[in-house]
mmCIF file of C-alpha atoms in Angstrom:
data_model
loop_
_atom_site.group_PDB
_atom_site.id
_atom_site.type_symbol
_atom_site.label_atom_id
_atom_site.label_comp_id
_atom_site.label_asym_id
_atom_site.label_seq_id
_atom_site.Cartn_x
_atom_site.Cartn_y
_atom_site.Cartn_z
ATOM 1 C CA UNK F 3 0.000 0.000 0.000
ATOM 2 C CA UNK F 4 1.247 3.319 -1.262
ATOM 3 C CA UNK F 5 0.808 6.307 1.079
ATOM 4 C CA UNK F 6 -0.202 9.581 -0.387
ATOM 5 C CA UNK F 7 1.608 12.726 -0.091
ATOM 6 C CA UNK F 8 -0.357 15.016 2.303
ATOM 7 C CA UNK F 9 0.672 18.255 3.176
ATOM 8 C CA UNK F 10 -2.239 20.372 4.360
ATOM 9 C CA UNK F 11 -4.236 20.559 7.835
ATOM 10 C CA UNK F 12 -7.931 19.934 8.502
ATOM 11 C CA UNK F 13 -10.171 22.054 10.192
ATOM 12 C CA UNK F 14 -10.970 21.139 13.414
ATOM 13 C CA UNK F 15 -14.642 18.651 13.317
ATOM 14 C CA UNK F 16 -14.019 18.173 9.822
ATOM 15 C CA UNK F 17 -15.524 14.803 8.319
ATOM 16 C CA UNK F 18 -13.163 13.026 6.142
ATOM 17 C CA UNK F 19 -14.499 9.968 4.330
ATOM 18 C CA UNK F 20 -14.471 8.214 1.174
ATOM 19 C CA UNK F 21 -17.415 7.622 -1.020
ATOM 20 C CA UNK F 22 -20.303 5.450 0.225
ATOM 21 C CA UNK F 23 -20.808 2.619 -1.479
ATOM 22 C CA UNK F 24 -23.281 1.845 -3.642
ATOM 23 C CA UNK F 25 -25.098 -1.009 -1.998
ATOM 24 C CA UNK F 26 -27.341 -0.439 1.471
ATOM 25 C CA UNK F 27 -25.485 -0.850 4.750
ATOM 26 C CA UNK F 28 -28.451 -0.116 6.811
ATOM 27 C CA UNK F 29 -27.990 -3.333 8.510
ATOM 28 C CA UNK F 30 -24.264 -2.915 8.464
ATOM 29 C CA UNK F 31 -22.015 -3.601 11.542
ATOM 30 C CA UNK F 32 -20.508 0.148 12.678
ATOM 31 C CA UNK F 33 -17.476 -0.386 14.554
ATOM 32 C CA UNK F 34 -16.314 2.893 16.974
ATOM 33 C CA UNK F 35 -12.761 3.933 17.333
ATOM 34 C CA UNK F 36 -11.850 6.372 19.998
ATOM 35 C CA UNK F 37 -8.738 7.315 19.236
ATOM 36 C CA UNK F 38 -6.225 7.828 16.505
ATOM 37 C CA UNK F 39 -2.868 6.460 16.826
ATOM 38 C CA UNK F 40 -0.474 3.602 15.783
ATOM 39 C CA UNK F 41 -2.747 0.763 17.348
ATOM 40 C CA UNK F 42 -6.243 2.341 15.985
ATOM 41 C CA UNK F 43 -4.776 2.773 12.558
ATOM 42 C CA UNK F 44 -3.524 -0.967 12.816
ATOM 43 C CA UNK F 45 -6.736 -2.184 13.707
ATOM 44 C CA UNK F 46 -8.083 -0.606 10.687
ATOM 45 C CA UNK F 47 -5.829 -1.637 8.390
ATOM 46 C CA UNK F 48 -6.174 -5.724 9.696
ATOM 47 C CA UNK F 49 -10.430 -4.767 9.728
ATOM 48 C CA UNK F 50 -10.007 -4.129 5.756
ATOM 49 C CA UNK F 51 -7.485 -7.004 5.210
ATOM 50 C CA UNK F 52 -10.532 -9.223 6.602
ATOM 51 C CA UNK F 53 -12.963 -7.595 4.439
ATOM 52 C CA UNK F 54 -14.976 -6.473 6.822
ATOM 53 C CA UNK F 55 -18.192 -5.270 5.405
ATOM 54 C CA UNK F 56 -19.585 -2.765 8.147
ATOM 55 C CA UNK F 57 -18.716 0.954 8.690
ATOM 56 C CA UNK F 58 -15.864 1.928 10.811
ATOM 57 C CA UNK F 59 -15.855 5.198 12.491
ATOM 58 C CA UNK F 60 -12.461 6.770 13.693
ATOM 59 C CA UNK F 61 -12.920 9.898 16.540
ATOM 60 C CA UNK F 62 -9.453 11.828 16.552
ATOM 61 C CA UNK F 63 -8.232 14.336 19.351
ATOM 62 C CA UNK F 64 -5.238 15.366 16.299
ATOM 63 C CA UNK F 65 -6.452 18.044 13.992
ATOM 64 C CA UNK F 66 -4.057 17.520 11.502
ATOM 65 C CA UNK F 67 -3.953 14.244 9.235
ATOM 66 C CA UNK F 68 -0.820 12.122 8.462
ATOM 67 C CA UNK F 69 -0.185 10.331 5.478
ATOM 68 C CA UNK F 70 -1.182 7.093 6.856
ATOM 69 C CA UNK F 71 -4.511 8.377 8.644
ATOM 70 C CA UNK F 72 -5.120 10.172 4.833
ATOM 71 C CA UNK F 73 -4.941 6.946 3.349
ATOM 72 C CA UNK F 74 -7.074 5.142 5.433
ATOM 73 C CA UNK F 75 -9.816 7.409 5.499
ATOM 74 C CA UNK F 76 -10.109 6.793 1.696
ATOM 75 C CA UNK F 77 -11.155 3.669 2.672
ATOM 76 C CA UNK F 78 -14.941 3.507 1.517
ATOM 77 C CA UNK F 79 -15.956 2.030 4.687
ATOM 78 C CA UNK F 80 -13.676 4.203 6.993
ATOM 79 C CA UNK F 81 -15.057 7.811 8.342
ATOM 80 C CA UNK F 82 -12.483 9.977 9.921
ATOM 81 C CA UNK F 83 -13.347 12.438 12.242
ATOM 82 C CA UNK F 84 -10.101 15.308 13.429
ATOM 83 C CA UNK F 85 -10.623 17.042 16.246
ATOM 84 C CA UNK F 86 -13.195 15.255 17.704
ATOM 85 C CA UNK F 87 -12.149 13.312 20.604
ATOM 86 C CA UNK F 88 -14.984 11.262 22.721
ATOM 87 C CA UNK F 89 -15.324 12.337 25.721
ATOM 88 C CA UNK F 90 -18.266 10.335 27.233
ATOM 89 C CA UNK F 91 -20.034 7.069 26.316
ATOM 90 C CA UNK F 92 -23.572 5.926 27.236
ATOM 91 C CA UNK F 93 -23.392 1.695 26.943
ATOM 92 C CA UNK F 94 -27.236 0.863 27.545
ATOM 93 C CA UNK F 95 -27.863 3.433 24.086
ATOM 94 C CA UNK F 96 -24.625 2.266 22.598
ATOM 95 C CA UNK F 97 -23.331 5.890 21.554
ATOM 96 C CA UNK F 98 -20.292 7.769 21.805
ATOM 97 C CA UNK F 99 -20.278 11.559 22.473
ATOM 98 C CA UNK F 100 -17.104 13.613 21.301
ATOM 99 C CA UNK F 101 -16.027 17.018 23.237
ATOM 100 C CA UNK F 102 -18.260 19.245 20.955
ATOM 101 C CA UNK F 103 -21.142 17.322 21.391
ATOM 102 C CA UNK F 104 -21.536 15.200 18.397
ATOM 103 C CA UNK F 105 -23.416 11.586 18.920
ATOM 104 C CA UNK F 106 -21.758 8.738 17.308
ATOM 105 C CA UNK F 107 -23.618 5.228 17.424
ATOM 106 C CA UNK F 108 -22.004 1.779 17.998
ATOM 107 C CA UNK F 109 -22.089 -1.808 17.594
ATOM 108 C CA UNK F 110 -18.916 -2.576 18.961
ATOM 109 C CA UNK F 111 -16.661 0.022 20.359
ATOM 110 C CA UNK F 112 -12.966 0.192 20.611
ATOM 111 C CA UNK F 113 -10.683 2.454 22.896
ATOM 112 C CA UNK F 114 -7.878 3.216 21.520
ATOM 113 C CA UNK F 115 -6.725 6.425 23.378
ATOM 114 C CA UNK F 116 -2.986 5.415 24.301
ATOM 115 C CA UNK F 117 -0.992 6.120 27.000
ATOM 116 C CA UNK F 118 1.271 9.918 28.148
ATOM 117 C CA UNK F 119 4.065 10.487 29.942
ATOM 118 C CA UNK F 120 3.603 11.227 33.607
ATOM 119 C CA UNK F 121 6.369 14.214 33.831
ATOM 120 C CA UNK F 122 6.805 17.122 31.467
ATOM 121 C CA UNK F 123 9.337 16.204 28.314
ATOM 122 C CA UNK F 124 13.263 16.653 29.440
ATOM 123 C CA UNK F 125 14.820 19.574 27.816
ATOM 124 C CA UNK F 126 16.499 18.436 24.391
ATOM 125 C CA UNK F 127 14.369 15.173 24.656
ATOM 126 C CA UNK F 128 14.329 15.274 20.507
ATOM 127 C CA UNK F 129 17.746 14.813 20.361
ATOM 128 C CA UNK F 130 17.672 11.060 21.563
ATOM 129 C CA UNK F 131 15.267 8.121 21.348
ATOM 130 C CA UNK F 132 12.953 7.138 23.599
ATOM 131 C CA UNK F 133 11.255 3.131 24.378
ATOM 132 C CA UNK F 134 7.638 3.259 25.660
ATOM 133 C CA UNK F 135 6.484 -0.006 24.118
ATOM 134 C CA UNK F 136 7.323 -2.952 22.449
ATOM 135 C CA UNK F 137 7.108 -1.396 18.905
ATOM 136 C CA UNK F 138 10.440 0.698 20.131
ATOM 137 C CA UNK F 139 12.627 -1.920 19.796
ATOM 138 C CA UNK F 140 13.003 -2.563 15.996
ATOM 139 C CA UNK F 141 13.280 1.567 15.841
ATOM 140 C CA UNK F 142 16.051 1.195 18.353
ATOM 141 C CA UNK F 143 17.613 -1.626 16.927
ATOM 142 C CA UNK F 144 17.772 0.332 13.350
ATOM 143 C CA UNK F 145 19.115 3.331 15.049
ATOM 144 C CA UNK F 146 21.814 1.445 16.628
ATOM 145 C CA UNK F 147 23.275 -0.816 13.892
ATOM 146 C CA UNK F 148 23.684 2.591 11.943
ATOM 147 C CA UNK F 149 25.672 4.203 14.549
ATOM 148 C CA UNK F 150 27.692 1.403 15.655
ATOM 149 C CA UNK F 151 28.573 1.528 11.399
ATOM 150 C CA UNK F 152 29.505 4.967 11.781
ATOM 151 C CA UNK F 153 31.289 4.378 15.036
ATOM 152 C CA UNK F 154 33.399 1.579 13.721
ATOM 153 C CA UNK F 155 32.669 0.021 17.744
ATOM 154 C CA UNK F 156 30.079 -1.374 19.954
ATOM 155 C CA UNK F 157 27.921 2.250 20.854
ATOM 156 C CA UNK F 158 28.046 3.643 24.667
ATOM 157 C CA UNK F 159 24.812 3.369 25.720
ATOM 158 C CA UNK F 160 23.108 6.075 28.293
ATOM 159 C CA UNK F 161 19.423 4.388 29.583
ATOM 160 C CA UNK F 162 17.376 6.929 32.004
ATOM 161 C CA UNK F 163 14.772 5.522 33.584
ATOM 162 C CA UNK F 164 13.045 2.884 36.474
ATOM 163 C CA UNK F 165 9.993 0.139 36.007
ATOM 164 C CA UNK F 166 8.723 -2.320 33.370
ATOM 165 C CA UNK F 167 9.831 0.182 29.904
ATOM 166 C CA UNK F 168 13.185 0.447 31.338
ATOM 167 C CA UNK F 169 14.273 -3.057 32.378
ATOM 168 C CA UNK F 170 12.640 -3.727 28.518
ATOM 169 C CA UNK F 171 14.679 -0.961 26.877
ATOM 170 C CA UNK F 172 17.612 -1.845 28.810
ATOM 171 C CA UNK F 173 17.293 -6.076 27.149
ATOM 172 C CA UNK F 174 16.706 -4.564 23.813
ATOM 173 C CA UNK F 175 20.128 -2.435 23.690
ATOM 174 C CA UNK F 176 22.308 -5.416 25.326
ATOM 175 C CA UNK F 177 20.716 -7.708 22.605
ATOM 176 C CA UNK F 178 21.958 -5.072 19.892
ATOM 177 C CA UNK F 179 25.229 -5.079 21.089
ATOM 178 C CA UNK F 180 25.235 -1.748 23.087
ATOM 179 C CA UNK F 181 26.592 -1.301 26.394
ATOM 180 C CA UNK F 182 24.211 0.443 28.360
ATOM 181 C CA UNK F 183 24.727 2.691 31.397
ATOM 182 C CA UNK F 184 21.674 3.096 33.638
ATOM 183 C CA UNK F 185 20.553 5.980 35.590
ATOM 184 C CA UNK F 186 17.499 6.489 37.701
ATOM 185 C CA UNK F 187 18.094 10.002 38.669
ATOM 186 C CA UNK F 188 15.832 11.874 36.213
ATOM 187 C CA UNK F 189 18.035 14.745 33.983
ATOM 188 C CA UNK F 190 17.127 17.942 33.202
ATOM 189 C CA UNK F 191 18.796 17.794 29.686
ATOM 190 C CA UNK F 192 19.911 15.731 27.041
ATOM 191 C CA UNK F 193 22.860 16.880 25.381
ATOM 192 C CA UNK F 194 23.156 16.907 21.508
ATOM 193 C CA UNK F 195 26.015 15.634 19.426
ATOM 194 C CA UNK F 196 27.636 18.261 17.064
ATOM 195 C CA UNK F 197 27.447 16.254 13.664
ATOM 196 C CA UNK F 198 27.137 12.624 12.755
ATOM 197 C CA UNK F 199 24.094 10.351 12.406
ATOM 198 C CA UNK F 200 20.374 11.751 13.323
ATOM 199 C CA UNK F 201 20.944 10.412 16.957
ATOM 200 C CA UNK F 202 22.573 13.918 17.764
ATOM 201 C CA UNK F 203 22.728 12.825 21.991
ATOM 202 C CA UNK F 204 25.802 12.424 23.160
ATOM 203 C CA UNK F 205 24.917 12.745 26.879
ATOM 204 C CA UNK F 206 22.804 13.933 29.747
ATOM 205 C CA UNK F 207 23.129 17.080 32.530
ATOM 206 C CA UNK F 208 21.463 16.477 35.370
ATOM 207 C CA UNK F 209 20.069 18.983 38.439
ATOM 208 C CA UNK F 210 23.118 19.193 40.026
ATOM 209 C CA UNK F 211 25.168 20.051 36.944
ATOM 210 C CA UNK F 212 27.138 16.793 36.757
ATOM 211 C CA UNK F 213 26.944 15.003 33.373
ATOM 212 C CA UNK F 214 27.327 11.763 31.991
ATOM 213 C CA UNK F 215 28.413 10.887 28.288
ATOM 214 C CA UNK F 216 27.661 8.051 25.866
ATOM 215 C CA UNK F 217 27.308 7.558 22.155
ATOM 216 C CA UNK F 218 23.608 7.096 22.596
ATOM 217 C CA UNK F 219 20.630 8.216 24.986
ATOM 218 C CA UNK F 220 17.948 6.014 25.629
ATOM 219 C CA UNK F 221 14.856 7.932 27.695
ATOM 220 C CA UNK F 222 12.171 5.067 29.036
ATOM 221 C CA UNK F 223 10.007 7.041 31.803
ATOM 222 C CA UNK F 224 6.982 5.745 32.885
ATOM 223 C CA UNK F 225 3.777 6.849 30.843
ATOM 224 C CA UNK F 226 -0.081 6.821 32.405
ATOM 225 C CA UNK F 227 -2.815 5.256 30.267
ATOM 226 C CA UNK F 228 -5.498 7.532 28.982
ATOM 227 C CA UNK F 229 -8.298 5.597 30.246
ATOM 228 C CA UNK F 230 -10.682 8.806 31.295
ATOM 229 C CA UNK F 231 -13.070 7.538 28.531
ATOM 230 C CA UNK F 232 -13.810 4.322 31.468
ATOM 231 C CA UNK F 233 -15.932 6.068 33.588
ATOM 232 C CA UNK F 234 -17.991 7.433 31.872
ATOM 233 C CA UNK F 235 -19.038 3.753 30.394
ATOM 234 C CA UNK F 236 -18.187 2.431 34.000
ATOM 235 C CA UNK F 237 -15.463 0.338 32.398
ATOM 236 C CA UNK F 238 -13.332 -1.726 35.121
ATOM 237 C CA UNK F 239 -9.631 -0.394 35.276
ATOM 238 C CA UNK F 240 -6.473 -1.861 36.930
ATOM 239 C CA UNK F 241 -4.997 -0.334 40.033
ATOM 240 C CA UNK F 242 -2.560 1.240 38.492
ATOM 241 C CA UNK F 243 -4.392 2.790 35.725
ATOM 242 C CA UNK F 244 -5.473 1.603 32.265
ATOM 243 C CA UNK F 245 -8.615 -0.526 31.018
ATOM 244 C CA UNK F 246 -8.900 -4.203 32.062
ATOM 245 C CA UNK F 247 -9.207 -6.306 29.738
ATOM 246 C CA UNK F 248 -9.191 -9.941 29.029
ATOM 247 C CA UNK F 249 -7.084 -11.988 26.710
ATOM 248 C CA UNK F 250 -9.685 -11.179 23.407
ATOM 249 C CA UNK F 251 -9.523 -7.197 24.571
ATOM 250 C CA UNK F 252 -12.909 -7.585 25.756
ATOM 251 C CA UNK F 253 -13.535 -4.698 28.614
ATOM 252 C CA UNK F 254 -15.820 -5.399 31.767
ATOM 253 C CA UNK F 255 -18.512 -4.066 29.360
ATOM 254 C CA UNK F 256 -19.824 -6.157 26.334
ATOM 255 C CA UNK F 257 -19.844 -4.205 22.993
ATOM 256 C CA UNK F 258 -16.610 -2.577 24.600
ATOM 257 C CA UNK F 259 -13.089 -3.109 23.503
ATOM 258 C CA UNK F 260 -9.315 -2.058 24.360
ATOM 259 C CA UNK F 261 -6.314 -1.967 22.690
ATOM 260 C CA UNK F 262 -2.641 -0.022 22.592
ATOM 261 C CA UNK F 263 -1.483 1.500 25.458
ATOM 262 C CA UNK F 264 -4.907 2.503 26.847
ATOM 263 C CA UNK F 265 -5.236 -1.440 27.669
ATOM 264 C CA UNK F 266 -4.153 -3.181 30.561
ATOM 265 C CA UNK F 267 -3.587 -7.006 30.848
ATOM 266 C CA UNK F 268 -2.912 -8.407 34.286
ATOM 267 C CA UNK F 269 -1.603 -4.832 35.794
ATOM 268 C CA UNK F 270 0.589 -4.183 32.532
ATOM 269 C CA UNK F 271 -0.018 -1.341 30.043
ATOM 270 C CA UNK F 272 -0.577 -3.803 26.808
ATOM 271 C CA UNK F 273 2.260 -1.649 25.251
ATOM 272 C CA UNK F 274 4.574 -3.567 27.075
ATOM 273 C CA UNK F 275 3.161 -7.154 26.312
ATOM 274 C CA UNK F 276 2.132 -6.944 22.320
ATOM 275 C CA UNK F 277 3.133 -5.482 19.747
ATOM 276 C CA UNK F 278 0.485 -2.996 17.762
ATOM 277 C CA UNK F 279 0.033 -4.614 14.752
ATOM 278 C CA UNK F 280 0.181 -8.388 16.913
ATOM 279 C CA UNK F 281 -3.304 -7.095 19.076
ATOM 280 C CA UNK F 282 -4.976 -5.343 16.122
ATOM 281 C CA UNK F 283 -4.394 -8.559 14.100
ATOM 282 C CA UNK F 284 -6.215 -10.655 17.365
ATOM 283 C CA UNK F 285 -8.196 -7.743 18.295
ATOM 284 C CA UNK F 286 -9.850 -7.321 14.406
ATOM 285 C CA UNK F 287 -10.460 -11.339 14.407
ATOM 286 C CA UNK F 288 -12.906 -10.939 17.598
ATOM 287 C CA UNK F 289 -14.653 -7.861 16.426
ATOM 288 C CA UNK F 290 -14.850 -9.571 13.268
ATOM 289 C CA UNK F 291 -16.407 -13.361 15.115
ATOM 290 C CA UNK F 292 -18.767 -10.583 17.127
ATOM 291 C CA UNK F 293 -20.159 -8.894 14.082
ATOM 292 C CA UNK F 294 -21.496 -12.099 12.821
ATOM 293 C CA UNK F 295 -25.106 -13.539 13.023
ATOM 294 C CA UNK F 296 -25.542 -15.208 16.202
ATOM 295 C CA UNK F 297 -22.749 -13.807 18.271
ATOM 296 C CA UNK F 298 -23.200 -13.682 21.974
ATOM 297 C CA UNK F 299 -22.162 -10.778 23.606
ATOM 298 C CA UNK F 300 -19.913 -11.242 26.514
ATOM 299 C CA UNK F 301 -17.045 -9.016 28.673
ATOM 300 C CA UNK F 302 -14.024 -9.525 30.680
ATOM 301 C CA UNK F 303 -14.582 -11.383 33.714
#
């Protein structure tokens, strides 16, 4: 699939969507997506892949469009909406309500909403990479076989950070060859390299003024799922924040659905257990089985 070259902005509340087709989907499965990243546009993309004949409806907080979102909305069974976020949803009417007010209904709805760091970005955070989920790794892998080719040597690895995305990020650069250095003292910058490759860190300042120097800076803070959408539907969530779900992203709701970083399986943001593209595959199958005549609704125990 060829993405098209998109270089404009859409008003916020603008409708985006392709043609309807020319046969009657009154009876037509619609399928809810709150939320607009990597894992919703996934799901999407495995949804058309299984020729899935209903409508699906996409509810974005972004009001611009990137290439990839562009191309799926011209999808003829995909409906993109920028700049409308949900903000509450009513499960015993099955509809979704965005921030201004607009009433979306559902079938089946899936959150999608991701996760966000819990402390402001460190200064000169754009000058280094950053793990937050699984789908890091292969970026930081990439990164890292280019500069150790440019370094002629094994790279000098700086990792800042504590919990589950660190001890991850930290098993991802040993298995790439870098030796990493770990801090759990928070900097206040990241320092950039002069010239080279487009990893331009070369080290981090903290509080105090002391530094610390490597060839590369990995940052892996802990993020907060955006599960605000839950109460409003009375969704269960773990203790430590995100939306419970079970092992076929079914939420304590029926007709409700999780995926991404908004998810939590067994008191882990799903981030750190599947890949995107891995639950959207699973996650597309179920909707798909729930869609069809006869299916028996059922939620997360």
């Amino acid at each position: 699939m060829n993405f098209r070259p998109f270089s404009g902005r859409q008003r916020k509340g603008q409708h985006m969507s392709a043609p309807a087709p020319s046969t009657s989907t009154s009876a037509a499965t619609r399928i809810v997506i709150a939320g607009a990243g990597p894992a919703a546009q996934a799901l999407v993309t495995r949804l058309d892949r299984a020729r899935f004949a209903g409508t699906v409806t996409i509810l974005s907080n972004r009001d611009d469009v990137s290439p990839e979102l562009l191309e799926l909305a011209a999808l003829p069974q995909v409906s993109l909406r920028c700049g409308q976020p949900a903000s509450f949803i009513e499960p015993q009417t099955r509809t979704v309500t965005t921030a201004d007010g607009m009433e979306f209904g559902y079938d089946q709805l899936v959150i999608a909403t991701g996760s966000a760091p819990e402390q402001a970005p460190v200064a000169g955070a754009d000058h280094c990479l950053s793990y937050s989920t699984i789908d890091d790794a292969a970026r930081i892998g990439s990164a890292v076989r280019d500069l150790s080719t440019e370094l002629g040597r094994r790279p000098l690895g700086i990792l800042v950070g504590t919990g589950a995305a660190a001890g991850q990020a930290e098993a991802v650069l040993r298995s790439r060859g870098v030796r990493p250095v770990r801090t759990t003292m928070r900097p206040a910058a990241v320092t950039p390299r002069t010239a080279g490759t487009e990893l331009r860190s070369a080290g981090i300042v903290f509080p105090d003024g002391s530094t610390m120097n490597g060839d590369i800076v990995v940052l892996a803070e802990e993020r907060v799922s955006r599960d605000g959408l839950a109460a409003s539907a009375g969704l269960r969530t773990a203790p430590g924040g995100g939306i419970a779900i079970s092992q076929d992203f079914r939420t304590s709701v029926p007709g409700i659905w999780a995926i991404g970083d908004a998810a939590t399986f067994d008191g882990v943001r799903l981030g750190l257990l599947v890949a995107a593209a891995s639950a959207a595959g699973a996650c597309a199958a179920q909707l798909m089985s729930a869609s069809s005549p006869g299916a028996v609704l059922q939620a997360a125990a």
